[in-house]
PDB file of C-alpha atoms in Angstrom:
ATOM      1  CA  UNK C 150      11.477   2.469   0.861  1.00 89.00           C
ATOM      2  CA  UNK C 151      11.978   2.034  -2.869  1.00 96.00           C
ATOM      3  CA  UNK C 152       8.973   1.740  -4.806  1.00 96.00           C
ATOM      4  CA  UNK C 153      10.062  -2.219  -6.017  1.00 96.00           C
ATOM      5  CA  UNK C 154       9.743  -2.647  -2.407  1.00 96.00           C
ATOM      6  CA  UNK C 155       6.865  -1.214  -1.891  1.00 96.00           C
ATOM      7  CA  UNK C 156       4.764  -2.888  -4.693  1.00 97.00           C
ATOM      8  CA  UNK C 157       6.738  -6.214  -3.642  1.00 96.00           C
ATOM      9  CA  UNK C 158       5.066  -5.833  -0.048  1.00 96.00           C
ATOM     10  CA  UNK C 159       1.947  -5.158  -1.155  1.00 97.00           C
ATOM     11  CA  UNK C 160       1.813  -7.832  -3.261  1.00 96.00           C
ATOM     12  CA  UNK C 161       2.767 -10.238  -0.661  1.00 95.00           C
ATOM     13  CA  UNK C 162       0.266  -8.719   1.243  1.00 95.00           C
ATOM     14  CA  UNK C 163      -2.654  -9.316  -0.840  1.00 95.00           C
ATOM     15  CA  UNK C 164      -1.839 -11.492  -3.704  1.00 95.00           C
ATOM     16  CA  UNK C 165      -1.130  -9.688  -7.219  1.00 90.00           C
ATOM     17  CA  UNK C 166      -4.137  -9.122  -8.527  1.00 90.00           C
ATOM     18  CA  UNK C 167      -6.108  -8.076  -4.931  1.00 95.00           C
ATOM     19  CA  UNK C 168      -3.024  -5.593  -4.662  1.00 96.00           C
ATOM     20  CA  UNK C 169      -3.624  -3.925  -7.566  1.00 96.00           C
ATOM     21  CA  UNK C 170      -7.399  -4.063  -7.203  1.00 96.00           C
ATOM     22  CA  UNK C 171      -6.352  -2.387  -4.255  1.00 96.00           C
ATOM     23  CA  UNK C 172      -4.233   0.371  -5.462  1.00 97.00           C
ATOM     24  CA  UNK C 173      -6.125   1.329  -8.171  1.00 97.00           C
ATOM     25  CA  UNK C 174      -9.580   1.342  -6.421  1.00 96.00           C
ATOM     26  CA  UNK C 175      -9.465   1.485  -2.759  1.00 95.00           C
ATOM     27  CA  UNK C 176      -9.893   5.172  -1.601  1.00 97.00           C
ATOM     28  CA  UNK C 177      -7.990   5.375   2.327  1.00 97.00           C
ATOM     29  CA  UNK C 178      -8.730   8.443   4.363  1.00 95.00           C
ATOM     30  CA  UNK C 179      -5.094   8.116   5.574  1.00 95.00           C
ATOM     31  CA  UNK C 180      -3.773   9.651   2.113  1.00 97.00           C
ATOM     32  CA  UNK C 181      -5.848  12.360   2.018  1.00 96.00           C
ATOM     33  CA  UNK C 182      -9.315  10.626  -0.001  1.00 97.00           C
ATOM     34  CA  UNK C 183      -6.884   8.992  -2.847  1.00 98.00           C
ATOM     35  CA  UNK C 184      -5.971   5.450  -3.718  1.00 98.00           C
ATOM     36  CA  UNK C 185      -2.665   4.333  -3.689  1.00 98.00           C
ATOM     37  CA  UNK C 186      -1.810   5.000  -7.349  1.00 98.00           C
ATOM     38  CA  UNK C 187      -3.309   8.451  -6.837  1.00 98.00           C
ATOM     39  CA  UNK C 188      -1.242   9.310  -3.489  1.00 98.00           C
ATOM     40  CA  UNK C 189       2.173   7.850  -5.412  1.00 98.00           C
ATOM     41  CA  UNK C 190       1.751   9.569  -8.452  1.00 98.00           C
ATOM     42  CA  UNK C 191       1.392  12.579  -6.521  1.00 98.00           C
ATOM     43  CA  UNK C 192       4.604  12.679  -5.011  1.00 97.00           C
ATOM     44  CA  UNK C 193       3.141  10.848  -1.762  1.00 98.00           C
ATOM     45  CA  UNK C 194       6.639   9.076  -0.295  1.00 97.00           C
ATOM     46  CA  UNK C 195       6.604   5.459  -0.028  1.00 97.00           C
ATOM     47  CA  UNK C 196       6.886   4.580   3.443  1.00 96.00           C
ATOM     48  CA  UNK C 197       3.832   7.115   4.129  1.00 97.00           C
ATOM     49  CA  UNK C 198       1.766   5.011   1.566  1.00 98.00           C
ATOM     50  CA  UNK C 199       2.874   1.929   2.948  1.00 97.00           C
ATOM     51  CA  UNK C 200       1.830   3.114   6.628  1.00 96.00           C
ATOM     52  CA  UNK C 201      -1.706   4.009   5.366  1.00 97.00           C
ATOM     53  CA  UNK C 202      -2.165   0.587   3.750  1.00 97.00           C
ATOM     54  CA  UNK C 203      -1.447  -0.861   7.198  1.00 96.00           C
ATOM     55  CA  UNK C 204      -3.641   1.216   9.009  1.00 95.00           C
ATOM     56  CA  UNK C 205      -6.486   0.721   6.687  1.00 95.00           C
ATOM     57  CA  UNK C 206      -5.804  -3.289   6.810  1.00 94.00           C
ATOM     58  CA  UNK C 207      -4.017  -4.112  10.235  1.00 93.00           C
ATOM     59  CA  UNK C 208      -5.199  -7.898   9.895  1.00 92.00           C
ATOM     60  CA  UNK C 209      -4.369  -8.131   6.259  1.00 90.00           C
ATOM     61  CA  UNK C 210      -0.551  -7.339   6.595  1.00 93.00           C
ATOM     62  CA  UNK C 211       1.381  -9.583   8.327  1.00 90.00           C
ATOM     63  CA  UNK C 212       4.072  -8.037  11.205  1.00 90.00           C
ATOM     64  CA  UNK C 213       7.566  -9.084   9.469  1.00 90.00           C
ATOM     65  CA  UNK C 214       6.049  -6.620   6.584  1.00 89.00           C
ATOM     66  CA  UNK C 215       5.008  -3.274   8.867  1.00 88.00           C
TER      67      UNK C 215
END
């Protein structure tokens, strides 16, 4: 998954600024303790990001976007 298309889904998900409220500040056991900008600035791939963010909020992320 390309990054566009990962902010783009994440975005959808949440609304702009909730998604990057999210990313910035929303610590997920999934990537290791780090937030989302942490775990992609790290080198974290895309689609491993994007499947923490759906475990940590099944109900927020609607099917057509897991």
């Amino acid at each position: 998954m390309r990054l566009t298309d990962f902010w783009a889904r994440l975005e959808e998900a949440f609304g702009p600024g909730y998604a990057a409220s999210i990313a910035s500040d929303q610590v997920l056991s999934q990537l290791g303790g780090r937030t989302i900008e942490q775990a992609l600035k790290a080198g974290t791939e895309t689609h491993v990001v994007w499947r923490a963010v759906v475990a940590a909020y099944p109900d927020r992320v609607p099917a057509r976007l897991r």
